[in-house]
């Protein structure tokens, strides 16, 4: 895998410069580690096999967690060391939700985080919205993570847009808030004594693209999905997140290190529009005990000219190795490179630098070809259990882009909006394999 140091920031347009000057950005880490490229050569090897293809799910037979809400991106309450937390016998999960009478494609525009709790890690009871009404930042909230320490829960989430905005925007900021957790027979799990909600990270334009840069001709913009991680080797604490490589389309190009070896480059054509695919997995290091101040670092992995979105990055450690996982869609790959909706992964002996694609091509879990959108937003638990949500199923040959043109009733009938059957994977050095299908929503 090609490794390179991040280049210095590119010059941005006057508007972006003005906004950056007025922002309160985290400290920049100078020369901290190296960024790894997921190359077109590596991605060209992506192939679905029996080891990485999930079994077909009959979405119509899967019972919904709650009839009142669509449920999608989901994450568990974890301890500081990454293990799944158990609070007075309860496991707790958090999900992006929207009322179930909203068209599935519109759910992201009004997403709120709700929580569920369970004694057995499988049968979930709805607790309610996480944040008190009106306190969360943004016009809606997107995915994040949650960590409990000494009875206090630290919530990290994506504040998307601005509260009260007249027109929906896609600004994305990473936010932290904390609260005490309480358990009672009457109310079940509740949260109280809330802190203020504080923005902890915004894109600074050196390592990660700002929204203003992304608006100058790129496909989309991302700075979201904060995921807390404590490095077991050092005890240092970090936030991982999804971002995009810095610069505007006019300032970027597909470099040799994005493509692959000299031999591969000699016979591989790279369409010009591939430069619009600039997904990255970002990282920032905590610099205070309250986890409200961070030093932003160069990306762990970039997918320049390969893929546009590397969503919900997270790390599982096993032995002395770091396993970095991320989700992406088949329509996010650059022209000339193809892959399924799937969970992809990389492995390294160090937290920063040295990441190589698992299984040679990075593919860990994919949907079956006959049901290519059945699940999404996979997240790997420390024991190898992988959770996801039931997405669009049995589309009768239609693509994801066709769904919004179908009758409303059809869209509701073909959307899951609940947790999918969990999977168990084995992880052995640089290889993974799906070994078992579990019941829906299993976090064991």
XYZ file of C-alpha atoms in Angstrom:
444
model
C 0.000 0.000 0.000
C 1.290 3.453 -0.877
C 2.002 5.755 2.054
C 2.605 9.469 1.831
C 2.863 12.476 4.093
C -0.015 14.923 3.750
C 0.693 17.939 1.581
C 0.405 21.460 2.934
C -2.923 23.159 2.674
C -3.992 24.393 -0.726
C -5.146 27.934 -1.271
C -8.888 28.258 -0.911
C -11.342 30.780 -2.270
C -11.952 34.076 -0.479
C -15.309 32.990 0.955
C -13.844 29.873 2.523
C -10.909 31.864 3.881
C -13.239 34.338 5.540
C -15.264 31.590 7.214
C -12.162 29.702 8.313
C -10.698 32.839 9.839
C -13.752 33.286 12.032
C -13.981 29.665 13.170
C -12.595 28.173 16.368
C -10.629 25.199 15.084
C -8.733 22.553 17.068
C -4.965 22.472 17.224
C -3.227 21.068 14.146
C -0.730 18.247 14.578
C 2.355 18.951 12.497
C 3.817 15.887 10.778
C 1.978 13.490 13.061
C 2.204 10.154 11.288
C 1.514 9.248 7.692
C -1.629 8.832 5.644
C -2.272 5.582 3.802
C -3.867 5.497 0.359
C -6.464 2.888 -0.533
C -5.437 2.639 -4.171
C -7.357 1.916 -7.347
C -5.103 -1.104 -7.822
C -6.157 -2.559 -4.473
C -9.828 -1.722 -5.018
C -9.746 -3.305 -8.476
C -9.297 -6.670 -6.730
C -12.634 -6.431 -4.884
C -14.535 -9.661 -5.368
C -17.536 -11.117 -3.578
C -16.938 -14.613 -2.215
C -18.629 -17.049 0.138
C -16.420 -15.706 2.937
C -17.509 -12.079 2.579
C -21.102 -12.296 1.279
C -23.907 -12.129 3.831
C -26.817 -14.555 3.526
C -30.026 -13.314 1.933
C -32.415 -11.710 4.436
C -36.161 -11.937 3.887
C -36.860 -8.378 4.934
C -40.620 -8.824 4.961
C -40.353 -11.394 7.753
C -38.146 -9.339 10.096
C -40.119 -7.787 12.956
C -39.496 -4.096 13.561
C -38.006 -2.922 16.855
C -40.688 -0.254 17.070
C -43.607 0.403 14.710
C -43.446 4.141 15.356
C -39.958 4.899 14.033
C -37.536 4.148 11.251
C -34.305 2.928 12.861
C -30.962 2.943 11.052
C -27.355 3.776 12.101
C -26.932 2.196 15.550
C -24.117 1.994 18.111
C -23.761 0.591 21.647
C -22.852 2.276 24.899
C -19.236 1.291 25.491
C -16.789 1.484 28.351
C -13.697 3.619 28.002
C -11.681 0.603 26.820
C -14.169 -0.132 24.020
C -15.930 -3.072 25.650
C -19.735 -3.131 25.640
C -21.054 -1.472 28.805
C -23.551 -3.166 31.125
C -25.423 -0.782 33.444
C -27.255 -2.559 36.289
C -27.728 -5.541 33.987
C -28.784 -3.474 30.942
C -27.090 -2.987 27.603
C -27.938 0.272 25.837
C -27.886 1.154 22.153
C -28.394 4.433 20.323
C -29.957 4.814 16.875
C -30.754 7.417 14.289
C -34.542 7.526 14.063
C -37.401 9.294 12.310
C -41.184 8.793 12.465
C -42.189 5.749 10.429
C -44.705 7.743 8.375
C -41.849 9.742 6.814
C -40.692 8.538 3.401
C -37.510 6.492 3.907
C -35.487 8.762 1.643
C -36.431 11.825 3.719
C -35.523 10.380 7.103
C -32.021 11.919 7.174
C -33.553 15.408 7.031
C -35.211 15.083 10.450
C -33.042 12.464 12.184
C -32.990 12.309 15.979
C -31.015 9.994 18.250
C -33.126 7.657 20.379
C -32.006 4.919 22.739
C -33.081 1.372 23.529
C -32.143 -0.903 26.419
C -32.125 -4.662 26.943
C -31.265 -7.266 29.565
C -30.241 -9.908 27.029
C -28.648 -7.748 24.324
C -31.261 -8.802 21.776
C -34.804 -7.754 22.769
C -34.803 -3.957 22.873
C -37.171 -1.579 24.677
C -37.463 1.993 23.425
C -36.315 4.500 26.026
C -36.967 7.735 24.145
C -34.976 10.598 22.681
C -31.488 10.949 24.110
C -31.232 14.724 24.325
C -33.713 17.025 26.092
C -35.893 18.885 23.615
C -34.160 21.828 21.983
C -30.719 21.212 23.493
C -28.974 19.283 20.709
C -27.066 21.330 18.149
C -27.942 21.277 14.467
C -31.258 21.079 12.656
C -30.909 17.300 12.966
C -28.412 14.848 14.451
C -26.452 12.174 12.650
C -24.403 9.231 13.888
C -21.786 9.175 16.613
C -20.698 7.115 19.610
C -21.208 6.917 23.380
C -18.825 6.038 26.204
C -19.570 5.655 29.924
C -17.042 6.316 32.665
C -17.795 6.489 36.409
C -21.535 6.776 35.848
C -21.304 9.601 33.331
C -22.082 9.051 29.653
C -20.101 10.987 27.069
C -22.094 11.435 23.865
C -20.374 12.273 20.594
C -22.607 13.071 17.628
C -22.829 14.907 14.320
C -24.702 18.216 14.388
C -25.957 18.643 10.835
C -27.214 22.017 9.662
C -28.112 24.809 12.058
C -30.990 24.956 14.497
C -33.843 27.000 13.056
C -32.354 27.274 9.571
C -34.843 28.300 6.883
C -33.349 26.084 4.202
C -31.884 22.658 4.923
C -28.075 22.765 4.895
C -25.431 20.061 5.149
C -22.919 21.695 7.431
C -21.515 19.012 9.753
C -19.838 19.569 13.110
C -18.718 17.062 15.732
C -20.272 17.691 19.134
C -19.832 16.344 22.656
C -22.267 16.392 25.584
C -22.364 14.386 28.809
C -24.974 13.303 31.335
C -25.462 11.080 34.353
C -27.108 7.726 33.705
C -29.825 6.464 36.042
C -31.718 3.168 36.320
C -35.084 2.780 38.047
C -37.916 0.249 38.012
C -40.397 2.986 37.120
C -38.550 4.814 34.324
C -35.985 2.258 33.183
C -32.876 3.956 31.787
C -32.796 7.772 31.890
C -30.192 10.540 31.546
C -29.942 13.664 33.728
C -27.667 16.553 34.765
C -26.726 17.429 31.211
C -23.635 19.398 30.296
C -23.633 22.013 27.575
C -23.317 20.716 24.023
C -19.893 21.741 22.716
C -18.531 21.623 19.175
C -15.244 19.720 19.433
C -14.184 19.410 15.787
C -14.775 21.192 12.493
C -12.878 20.742 9.205
C -9.918 23.091 9.078
C -9.051 22.981 5.353
C -5.522 21.617 5.763
C -6.147 17.910 6.197
C -9.922 17.859 5.700
C -12.131 19.576 3.174
C -14.381 22.382 4.370
C -17.992 22.630 3.265
C -17.131 25.734 1.249
C -14.483 23.790 -0.683
C -16.863 20.895 -1.241
C -19.507 23.212 -2.667
C -17.216 24.162 -5.543
C -18.034 21.186 -7.739
C -17.649 18.079 -5.575
C -20.196 15.247 -5.410
C -20.932 15.614 -1.714
C -19.415 16.742 1.562
C -18.736 14.829 4.772
C -17.406 15.605 8.234
C -19.318 13.300 10.562
C -19.611 10.063 12.565
C -17.379 10.784 15.607
C -16.195 7.552 17.197
C -14.340 7.537 20.531
C -11.267 5.303 20.840
C -8.814 4.731 23.674
C -5.532 3.274 22.434
C -4.838 0.206 24.603
C -1.088 0.548 24.002
C -0.768 4.134 25.233
C -3.997 5.068 27.009
C -4.275 8.106 24.747
C -7.754 9.031 23.546
C -8.948 9.877 20.064
C -11.946 10.647 17.913
C -12.194 8.970 14.509
C -14.498 10.465 11.893
C -15.483 10.449 8.244
C -14.129 13.300 6.142
C -12.994 14.275 2.669
C -9.483 15.089 1.471
C -8.791 18.815 1.436
C -9.036 21.156 -1.520
C -11.499 21.958 -4.268
C -11.942 19.819 -7.405
C -9.964 22.404 -9.374
C -7.032 21.957 -6.981
C -6.999 18.147 -6.915
C -5.858 15.503 -9.358
C -5.326 11.755 -9.344
C -1.705 11.200 -8.349
C 0.305 8.016 -9.011
C 0.070 7.072 -5.326
C -3.721 7.069 -5.624
C -3.636 4.671 -8.561
C -1.125 1.954 -7.736
C 2.081 0.361 -8.934
C 3.895 1.465 -12.073
C 2.883 -1.759 -13.813
C -0.784 -1.228 -12.941
C -0.720 2.429 -13.980
C 0.657 1.526 -17.389
C -2.528 -0.348 -18.287
C -5.179 1.430 -16.226
C -7.199 4.409 -17.421
C -8.351 6.899 -14.792
C -11.364 9.008 -15.845
C -10.992 12.706 -15.015
C -14.097 12.699 -12.799
C -12.420 10.190 -10.477
C -10.815 13.132 -8.673
C -14.259 13.985 -7.273
C -13.983 10.865 -5.089
C -11.995 11.982 -2.053
C -13.220 10.006 0.954
C -11.035 9.878 4.048
C -10.948 8.477 7.571
C -9.906 11.206 9.969
C -8.511 11.199 13.479
C -7.977 13.735 16.263
C -6.231 13.339 19.617
C -7.790 14.494 22.891
C -5.749 17.114 24.740
C -7.846 17.466 27.906
C -9.564 15.110 30.341
C -13.037 16.437 29.518
C -12.677 15.296 25.898
C -13.672 18.730 24.633
C -10.351 19.813 23.116
C -8.596 17.937 20.327
C -5.495 18.110 18.158
C -6.543 17.270 14.617
C -4.223 14.862 12.786
C -3.673 13.757 9.184
C -6.118 11.096 7.958
C -5.501 7.441 8.730
C -6.706 6.394 5.266
C -7.652 8.280 2.119
C -9.527 6.900 -0.882
C -8.663 9.610 -3.389
C -9.838 8.658 -6.896
C -11.292 5.450 -5.415
C -14.304 6.213 -3.198
C -16.239 9.270 -2.081
C -17.588 8.168 1.333
C -15.890 6.145 4.058
C -18.650 6.159 6.661
C -18.747 5.328 10.372
C -15.057 4.433 10.855
C -14.243 2.408 13.958
C -11.405 0.287 15.331
C -11.296 -3.143 16.942
C -8.014 -4.289 18.469
C -6.949 -7.913 18.578
C -3.560 -9.050 19.749
C -1.177 -6.251 18.843
C -3.076 -5.256 15.713
C -5.496 -2.446 14.912
C -8.449 -3.331 12.683
C -9.975 -0.249 11.063
C -13.464 -0.702 9.591
C -15.661 1.559 7.462
C -18.883 1.369 5.424
C -19.555 2.495 1.885
C -22.093 2.188 -0.922
C -21.620 0.698 -4.367
C -22.487 4.038 -5.997
C -19.694 5.836 -4.106
C -16.871 4.130 -6.015
C -15.084 6.132 -8.696
C -15.557 5.283 -12.398
C -13.385 2.347 -13.382
C -13.533 0.861 -9.867
C -16.462 -1.129 -8.532
C -17.525 -2.647 -5.251
C -20.720 -3.586 -3.407
C -22.506 -1.934 -0.521
C -20.317 -3.313 2.199
C -18.123 -3.237 5.268
C -14.477 -2.692 4.378
C -11.446 -3.020 6.619
C -7.732 -2.395 7.039
C -5.133 -3.759 9.447
C -1.989 -2.256 10.945
C 0.492 -2.900 13.743
C 0.199 0.758 14.760
C -2.704 3.142 15.250
C -1.258 5.637 12.776
C 0.223 4.487 9.469
C 0.842 1.101 7.900
C -2.750 0.106 7.125
C -3.226 -2.641 4.532
C -6.590 -3.796 3.140
C -7.971 -6.866 4.875
C -8.266 -9.883 2.600
C -6.142 -8.096 0.004
C -8.981 -5.924 -1.315
C -10.549 -4.580 1.891
C -13.951 -6.268 1.549
C -15.169 -7.817 4.826
C -18.974 -8.043 4.407
C -21.135 -7.467 1.335
C -24.807 -7.856 0.581
C -25.778 -10.751 -1.688
C -25.947 -9.839 -5.364
C -29.657 -10.717 -5.520
C -30.390 -8.258 -2.670
C -27.639 -5.638 -3.022
C -29.046 -3.053 -0.583
C -30.504 -5.326 2.106
C -28.311 -4.053 4.962
C -26.023 -1.140 5.695
C -24.086 0.716 8.381
C -22.210 -2.300 9.717
C -20.349 -1.948 13.001
C -17.966 -4.569 14.400
C -18.105 -5.363 18.110
C -14.960 -6.410 20.038
C -16.031 -10.086 19.934
C -16.574 -10.132 16.162
C -20.352 -9.658 16.203
C -21.356 -7.245 13.431
C -24.557 -5.208 13.658
C -26.316 -3.331 10.848
C -29.779 -2.104 9.892
C -32.249 -3.525 7.389
C -32.164 -1.143 4.447
C -33.966 -1.496 1.087
C -34.774 -5.068 0.090
C -36.300 -7.046 -2.781
C -36.162 -4.136 -5.223
C -37.074 -6.253 -8.243
C -34.020 -5.145 -10.196
C -34.337 -1.456 -9.366
C -31.311 0.530 -8.228
C -31.086 2.759 -5.195
C -31.566 5.767 -7.484
C -34.902 4.406 -8.722
C -36.526 4.160 -5.293
C -37.557 7.791 -4.966
C -39.496 7.564 -8.239
C -41.696 4.710 -7.005
C -45.137 5.110 -5.370
C -44.945 5.989 -1.693
C -46.549 2.710 -0.640
C -43.918 0.768 -2.588
C -41.108 2.693 -0.878
C -42.469 1.892 2.581
C -42.975 -1.785 1.708
C -39.370 -2.223 0.578
C -37.628 -0.394 3.423
C -36.643 -2.187 6.618
C -35.937 0.608 9.080
C -34.977 -1.771 11.875
C -31.931 -3.757 12.952
C -30.913 -6.501 10.535
C -29.773 -10.005 11.471
C -26.359 -9.667 13.085
C -23.372 -11.552 11.728
C -20.324 -13.072 13.360
C -16.935 -12.745 11.668
C -13.617 -14.359 12.443
C -10.495 -12.189 12.352
C -7.142 -13.899 11.841
C -4.146 -11.678 11.114
C -5.036 -9.991 7.794
C -7.975 -12.271 6.959
C -11.648 -12.176 7.902
C -14.551 -14.525 7.262
C -18.292 -14.535 7.921
C -18.856 -17.558 10.146
C -22.435 -17.248 11.429
C -25.758 -15.457 11.022
C -27.436 -14.338 14.264
C -30.889 -13.029 15.141
C -31.771 -9.404 14.313
C -30.366 -6.808 16.692
C -27.997 -9.118 18.574
C -25.199 -7.215 20.341
C -23.838 -10.236 22.226
